[in-house]
Amino acid sequence: MTHRLLLVEDDDGIAMPLVRTLERDGYIVERVASGSDAVERVRQPGDEPEMVILDLGLPDMDGLDVCQRVREGGFAGGILVVTARGGELDRVLGLDVGADDYLVKPFMLSELLARVRALLRRTVATAGHPGAGGSHAGPPSDDFRVDPSTRQVWVSGDEVPLNAKEFDLLAQLHQHGGAVVTREQLMDEVWDENWFGSTKVLDVTMARLRQKLDGHAAPVQIVTVRGVGFRLEPGRADA
């Protein structure tokens, strides 16, 4: 299967080598040079990209604003931020507005390709996680359904819009049927061996996932087991 990527980078000297490298690796790559073009492109129906590679230093708007607008528009594919901003606060802000991964310049092209492959494995709708059984796994509830085959979550018939990492976290907790899933397990399964950043990314993504579930009055809650990990339990978080 050939994957379609959108590269958002205004610097030709950076964009062209990236395009050539990705195309040699078998990807279909479309490049835009501004944030507004990126938002407009992702909104086009029919052939939206499966993944966005996003520079933050764009001429017309901050890349974080692009990321947020794209997510608010319903884009569920992967977003890999590529930037010279390497501070932890920048990483947290990027993840908080919906980015899935963060690669700091300068970087090796081999690392970029590894990050792209890892993110695509988790964002393209495939058969899902081994052993996940849709609404039959995890805490029982007629009003709550996790569908690994379509990568969708439903609460009382309404879909909960999750990005790739949020869905993967929930699917991992759901398939373990209420058992505790350790922080190490979640980092390995959701970010895998290609993630070399802080584990704070787990806490940021988990907080965002909880907020979305609470906002849809989901009949489940994510419970923190201090020093160990997390588990998914029946019951409203505010009950």
mmCIF file of C-alpha atoms in Angstrom:
data_model
loop_
_atom_site.group_PDB
_atom_site.id
_atom_site.type_symbol
_atom_site.label_atom_id
_atom_site.label_comp_id
_atom_site.label_asym_id
_atom_site.label_seq_id
_atom_site.Cartn_x
_atom_site.Cartn_y
_atom_site.Cartn_z
ATOM 1 C CA MET A 1 0.000 0.000 0.000
ATOM 2 C CA THR A 2 1.332 3.444 -0.958
ATOM 3 C CA HIS A 3 0.882 6.068 1.724
ATOM 4 C CA ARG A 4 0.130 9.722 1.002
ATOM 5 C CA LEU A 5 2.056 12.297 3.049
ATOM 6 C CA LEU A 6 1.711 16.067 3.290
ATOM 7 C CA LEU A 7 4.929 17.988 3.957
ATOM 8 C CA VAL A 8 4.447 21.509 5.326
ATOM 9 C CA GLU A 9 7.779 23.335 4.953
ATOM 10 C CA ASP A 10 8.486 26.789 3.517
ATOM 11 C CA ASP A 11 12.276 26.395 3.069
ATOM 12 C CA ASP A 12 13.063 24.866 -0.347
ATOM 13 C CA GLY A 13 16.528 23.848 0.836
ATOM 14 C CA ILE A 14 14.947 21.641 3.511
ATOM 15 C CA ALA A 15 11.781 20.598 1.702
ATOM 16 C CA MET A 16 13.268 19.246 -1.524
ATOM 17 C CA PRO A 17 15.712 16.759 0.078
ATOM 18 C CA LEU A 18 12.905 15.552 2.348
ATOM 19 C CA VAL A 19 10.555 15.078 -0.589
ATOM 20 C CA ARG A 20 13.197 13.128 -2.539
ATOM 21 C CA THR A 21 14.024 10.929 0.458
ATOM 22 C CA LEU A 22 10.388 10.129 1.202
ATOM 23 C CA GLU A 23 9.568 9.456 -2.450
ATOM 24 C CA ARG A 24 12.557 7.092 -2.738
ATOM 25 C CA ASP A 25 11.111 5.242 0.227
ATOM 26 C CA GLY A 26 7.892 4.710 -1.710
ATOM 27 C CA TYR A 27 5.628 7.462 -0.364
ATOM 28 C CA ILE A 28 3.431 9.833 -2.342
ATOM 29 C CA VAL A 29 4.482 13.268 -1.087
ATOM 30 C CA GLU A 30 2.692 16.572 -1.561
ATOM 31 C CA ARG A 31 4.422 19.698 -0.316
ATOM 32 C CA VAL A 32 2.887 23.032 0.701
ATOM 33 C CA ALA A 33 4.808 26.067 1.964
ATOM 34 C CA SER A 34 2.306 27.820 4.233
ATOM 35 C CA GLY A 35 0.072 27.023 7.160
ATOM 36 C CA SER A 36 -3.100 28.213 5.449
ATOM 37 C CA ASP A 37 -2.403 25.946 2.460
ATOM 38 C CA ALA A 38 -1.866 23.020 4.815
ATOM 39 C CA VAL A 39 -5.172 23.576 6.621
ATOM 40 C CA GLU A 40 -7.006 23.929 3.313
ATOM 41 C CA ARG A 41 -5.349 20.842 1.830
ATOM 42 C CA VAL A 42 -6.235 18.583 4.746
ATOM 43 C CA ARG A 43 -9.850 19.756 4.568
ATOM 44 C CA GLN A 44 -10.207 18.672 0.945
ATOM 45 C CA PRO A 45 -12.435 15.586 0.839
ATOM 46 C CA GLY A 46 -11.623 12.349 -0.917
ATOM 47 C CA ASP A 47 -7.845 12.017 -0.835
ATOM 48 C CA GLU A 48 -6.662 13.545 2.420
ATOM 49 C CA PRO A 49 -3.121 12.587 3.477
ATOM 50 C CA GLU A 50 -2.600 9.811 5.979
ATOM 51 C CA MET A 51 0.110 11.808 7.709
ATOM 52 C CA VAL A 52 1.324 15.415 7.979
ATOM 53 C CA ILE A 53 4.985 16.331 8.476
ATOM 54 C CA LEU A 54 4.787 19.827 9.900
ATOM 55 C CA ASP A 55 7.415 22.539 10.367
ATOM 56 C CA LEU A 56 6.530 25.059 13.086
ATOM 57 C CA GLY A 57 8.314 28.106 11.628
ATOM 58 C CA LEU A 58 5.942 28.932 8.773
ATOM 59 C CA PRO A 59 5.673 32.393 7.137
ATOM 60 C CA ASP A 60 1.954 33.020 7.670
ATOM 61 C CA MET A 61 1.072 31.281 10.941
ATOM 62 C CA ASP A 62 2.651 29.269 13.723
ATOM 63 C CA GLY A 63 2.790 25.551 13.078
ATOM 64 C CA LEU A 64 1.127 24.894 16.444
ATOM 65 C CA ASP A 65 -1.916 26.825 15.207
ATOM 66 C CA VAL A 66 -1.894 24.719 12.041
ATOM 67 C CA CYS A 67 -1.828 21.549 14.120
ATOM 68 C CA GLN A 68 -4.714 22.714 16.280
ATOM 69 C CA ARG A 69 -6.870 23.789 13.320
ATOM 70 C CA VAL A 70 -6.233 20.545 11.489
ATOM 71 C CA ARG A 71 -7.269 18.511 14.534
ATOM 72 C CA GLU A 72 -10.329 20.680 15.154
ATOM 73 C CA GLY A 73 -11.309 20.020 11.543
ATOM 74 C CA GLY A 74 -11.430 16.294 12.256
ATOM 75 C CA PHE A 75 -8.107 15.094 10.820
ATOM 76 C CA ALA A 76 -7.320 11.752 12.472
ATOM 77 C CA GLY A 77 -4.057 10.917 10.715
ATOM 78 C CA GLY A 78 -0.587 11.218 12.147
ATOM 79 C CA ILE A 79 1.127 14.569 12.689
ATOM 80 C CA LEU A 80 4.912 14.616 12.978
ATOM 81 C CA VAL A 81 6.315 17.995 14.013
ATOM 82 C CA VAL A 82 9.767 18.769 12.597
ATOM 83 C CA THR A 83 11.328 21.877 14.101
ATOM 84 C CA ALA A 84 14.382 23.551 15.585
ATOM 85 C CA ARG A 85 12.449 24.222 18.811
ATOM 86 C CA GLY A 86 13.803 21.534 21.084
ATOM 87 C CA GLY A 87 12.735 22.637 24.550
ATOM 88 C CA GLU A 88 10.460 20.455 26.655
ATOM 89 C CA LEU A 89 7.824 23.195 26.813
ATOM 90 C CA ASP A 90 7.703 23.334 23.007
ATOM 91 C CA ARG A 91 7.287 19.556 22.864
ATOM 92 C CA VAL A 92 4.494 19.618 25.414
ATOM 93 C CA LEU A 93 2.701 22.455 23.611
ATOM 94 C CA GLY A 94 2.939 20.580 20.320
ATOM 95 C CA LEU A 95 1.591 17.379 21.803
ATOM 96 C CA ASP A 96 -1.132 19.271 23.631
ATOM 97 C CA VAL A 97 -2.568 20.679 20.402
ATOM 98 C CA GLY A 98 -2.612 17.288 18.722
ATOM 99 C CA ALA A 99 0.825 16.343 17.405
ATOM 100 C CA ASP A 100 1.761 12.664 17.664
ATOM 101 C CA ASP A 101 5.545 12.893 17.507
ATOM 102 C CA TYR A 102 8.258 15.540 17.593
ATOM 103 C CA LEU A 103 11.570 15.518 15.715
ATOM 104 C CA VAL A 104 14.161 18.218 16.452
ATOM 105 C CA LYS A 105 16.417 19.650 13.745
ATOM 106 C CA PRO A 106 19.060 18.767 12.785
ATOM 107 C CA PHE A 107 18.221 15.093 12.359
ATOM 108 C CA MET A 108 19.334 12.103 10.322
ATOM 109 C CA LEU A 109 17.112 11.225 7.384
ATOM 110 C CA SER A 110 17.134 7.618 8.597
ATOM 111 C CA GLU A 111 15.571 8.776 11.872
ATOM 112 C CA LEU A 112 12.879 10.699 10.006
ATOM 113 C CA LEU A 113 12.010 7.605 7.966
ATOM 114 C CA ALA A 114 11.880 5.480 11.112
ATOM 115 C CA ARG A 115 9.518 7.951 12.785
ATOM 116 C CA VAL A 116 7.297 8.062 9.687
ATOM 117 C CA ARG A 117 7.075 4.274 9.490
ATOM 118 C CA ALA A 118 6.324 3.949 13.204
ATOM 119 C CA LEU A 119 3.627 6.614 13.115
ATOM 120 C CA LEU A 120 1.968 5.227 10.005
ATOM 121 C CA ARG A 121 1.760 1.787 11.598
ATOM 122 C CA ARG A 122 -0.383 3.335 14.313
ATOM 123 C CA THR A 123 -2.480 5.799 12.353
ATOM 124 C CA VAL A 124 -3.562 3.910 9.241
ATOM 125 C CA ALA A 125 -6.834 2.068 9.842
ATOM 126 C CA THR A 126 -5.919 -1.594 9.696
ATOM 127 C CA ALA A 127 -7.011 -4.646 11.601
ATOM 128 C CA GLY A 128 -6.110 -2.953 14.847
ATOM 129 C CA HIS A 129 -4.420 -4.397 17.897
ATOM 130 C CA PRO A 130 -4.086 -8.146 18.316
ATOM 131 C CA GLY A 131 -6.580 -9.487 20.753
ATOM 132 C CA ALA A 132 -8.772 -6.395 20.725
ATOM 133 C CA GLY A 133 -12.364 -7.354 20.324
ATOM 134 C CA GLY A 134 -14.322 -4.202 19.683
ATOM 135 C CA SER A 135 -17.092 -3.649 22.205
ATOM 136 C CA HIS A 136 -16.525 -7.055 23.807
ATOM 137 C CA ALA A 137 -13.131 -6.185 25.335
ATOM 138 C CA GLY A 138 -12.520 -3.986 28.357
ATOM 139 C CA PRO A 139 -15.103 -2.820 30.869
ATOM 140 C CA PRO A 140 -18.617 -3.814 29.753
ATOM 141 C CA SER A 141 -20.993 -1.028 28.747
ATOM 142 C CA ASP A 142 -23.801 -0.804 26.204
ATOM 143 C CA ASP A 143 -23.088 2.922 25.834
ATOM 144 C CA PHE A 144 -19.355 2.690 25.146
ATOM 145 C CA ARG A 145 -17.671 1.050 22.169
ATOM 146 C CA VAL A 146 -14.069 0.929 20.926
ATOM 147 C CA ASP A 147 -13.723 -0.376 17.362
ATOM 148 C CA PRO A 148 -10.085 -1.237 16.488
ATOM 149 C CA SER A 149 -10.959 -2.091 12.877
ATOM 150 C CA THR A 150 -12.158 1.451 12.118
ATOM 151 C CA ARG A 151 -10.218 3.160 14.917
ATOM 152 C CA GLN A 152 -13.374 4.810 16.228
ATOM 153 C CA VAL A 153 -14.802 5.313 19.708
ATOM 154 C CA TRP A 154 -18.513 5.732 20.366
ATOM 155 C CA VAL A 155 -20.430 6.957 23.410
ATOM 156 C CA SER A 156 -24.218 6.487 23.243
ATOM 157 C CA GLY A 157 -24.094 6.562 19.449
ATOM 158 C CA ASP A 158 -21.898 9.671 19.218
ATOM 159 C CA GLU A 159 -18.326 9.383 17.971
ATOM 160 C CA VAL A 160 -15.555 10.709 20.207
ATOM 161 C CA PRO A 161 -12.936 12.353 17.935
ATOM 162 C CA LEU A 162 -9.509 11.081 18.966
ATOM 163 C CA ASN A 163 -6.146 11.532 17.310
ATOM 164 C CA ALA A 164 -3.897 8.568 16.631
ATOM 165 C CA LYS A 165 -2.036 8.448 19.925
ATOM 166 C CA GLU A 166 -5.180 9.066 21.989
ATOM 167 C CA PHE A 167 -6.918 6.166 20.284
ATOM 168 C CA ASP A 168 -3.924 3.870 20.732
ATOM 169 C CA LEU A 169 -3.758 4.625 24.461
ATOM 170 C CA LEU A 170 -7.459 3.954 24.907
ATOM 171 C CA ALA A 171 -7.302 0.772 22.823
ATOM 172 C CA GLN A 172 -4.446 -0.538 24.944
ATOM 173 C CA LEU A 173 -6.346 0.107 28.182
ATOM 174 C CA HIS A 174 -9.596 -1.249 26.733
ATOM 175 C CA GLN A 175 -8.147 -4.526 25.507
ATOM 176 C CA HIS A 176 -6.673 -5.291 28.937
ATOM 177 C CA GLY A 177 -10.166 -5.502 30.384
ATOM 178 C CA GLY A 178 -9.691 -3.376 33.495
ATOM 179 C CA ALA A 179 -6.220 -4.695 34.358
ATOM 180 C CA VAL A 180 -3.419 -2.248 35.069
ATOM 181 C CA VAL A 181 -1.252 -1.352 32.075
ATOM 182 C CA THR A 182 2.155 -0.068 33.119
ATOM 183 C CA ARG A 183 3.665 3.179 31.889
ATOM 184 C CA GLU A 184 6.477 1.165 30.293
ATOM 185 C CA GLN A 185 3.988 -0.993 28.373
ATOM 186 C CA LEU A 186 2.138 2.047 27.078
ATOM 187 C CA MET A 187 5.326 3.808 25.999
ATOM 188 C CA ASP A 188 6.530 0.665 24.201
ATOM 189 C CA GLU A 189 3.205 -0.040 22.490
ATOM 190 C CA VAL A 190 2.125 3.489 21.590
ATOM 191 C CA TRP A 191 5.429 5.323 21.011
ATOM 192 C CA ASP A 192 7.671 2.230 20.513
ATOM 193 C CA GLU A 193 11.452 2.043 20.401
ATOM 194 C CA ASN A 194 11.808 5.086 18.143
ATOM 195 C CA TRP A 195 10.723 7.488 20.900
ATOM 196 C CA PHE A 196 13.670 9.023 22.715
ATOM 197 C CA GLY A 197 11.952 11.985 24.370
ATOM 198 C CA SER A 198 10.492 12.512 27.824
ATOM 199 C CA THR A 199 7.750 10.208 29.117
ATOM 200 C CA LYS A 200 5.845 13.416 29.914
ATOM 201 C CA VAL A 201 4.302 12.903 26.492
ATOM 202 C CA LEU A 202 2.316 10.016 28.005
ATOM 203 C CA ASP A 203 0.873 12.223 30.743
ATOM 204 C CA VAL A 204 -0.014 15.019 28.320
ATOM 205 C CA THR A 205 -1.761 12.648 25.913
ATOM 206 C CA MET A 206 -3.534 10.807 28.740
ATOM 207 C CA ALA A 207 -4.837 14.105 30.158
ATOM 208 C CA ARG A 208 -6.195 15.074 26.755
ATOM 209 C CA LEU A 209 -7.838 11.646 26.347
ATOM 210 C CA ARG A 210 -9.497 11.920 29.761
ATOM 211 C CA GLN A 211 -10.793 15.374 28.894
ATOM 212 C CA LYS A 212 -12.389 14.099 25.695
ATOM 213 C CA LEU A 213 -13.999 11.104 27.399
ATOM 214 C CA ASP A 214 -15.327 13.325 30.189
ATOM 215 C CA GLY A 215 -16.612 15.829 27.646
ATOM 216 C CA HIS A 216 -18.713 13.106 26.020
ATOM 217 C CA ALA A 217 -19.930 11.743 29.382
ATOM 218 C CA ALA A 218 -18.338 8.365 28.685
ATOM 219 C CA PRO A 219 -19.426 5.665 31.179
ATOM 220 C CA VAL A 220 -15.780 4.762 31.826
ATOM 221 C CA GLN A 221 -12.871 6.433 33.570
ATOM 222 C CA ILE A 222 -9.100 6.150 33.345
ATOM 223 C CA VAL A 223 -7.681 5.525 36.795
ATOM 224 C CA THR A 224 -4.059 6.275 37.664
ATOM 225 C CA VAL A 225 -2.283 3.603 39.697
ATOM 226 C CA ARG A 226 0.433 5.717 41.234
ATOM 227 C CA GLY A 227 3.943 4.568 40.410
ATOM 228 C CA VAL A 228 2.684 1.790 38.135
ATOM 229 C CA GLY A 229 0.389 2.838 35.299
ATOM 230 C CA PHE A 230 -3.289 3.137 34.376
ATOM 231 C CA ARG A 231 -6.460 1.058 34.087
ATOM 232 C CA LEU A 232 -9.877 1.589 32.513
ATOM 233 C CA GLU A 233 -12.857 1.188 34.844
ATOM 234 C CA PRO A 234 -16.653 1.453 34.454
ATOM 235 C CA GLY A 235 -18.184 4.600 35.867
ATOM 236 C CA ARG A 236 -18.138 8.326 35.189
ATOM 237 C CA ALA A 237 -15.049 10.216 36.350
ATOM 238 C CA ASP A 238 -17.259 12.892 37.947
ATOM 239 C CA ALA A 239 -19.702 10.458 39.540
#
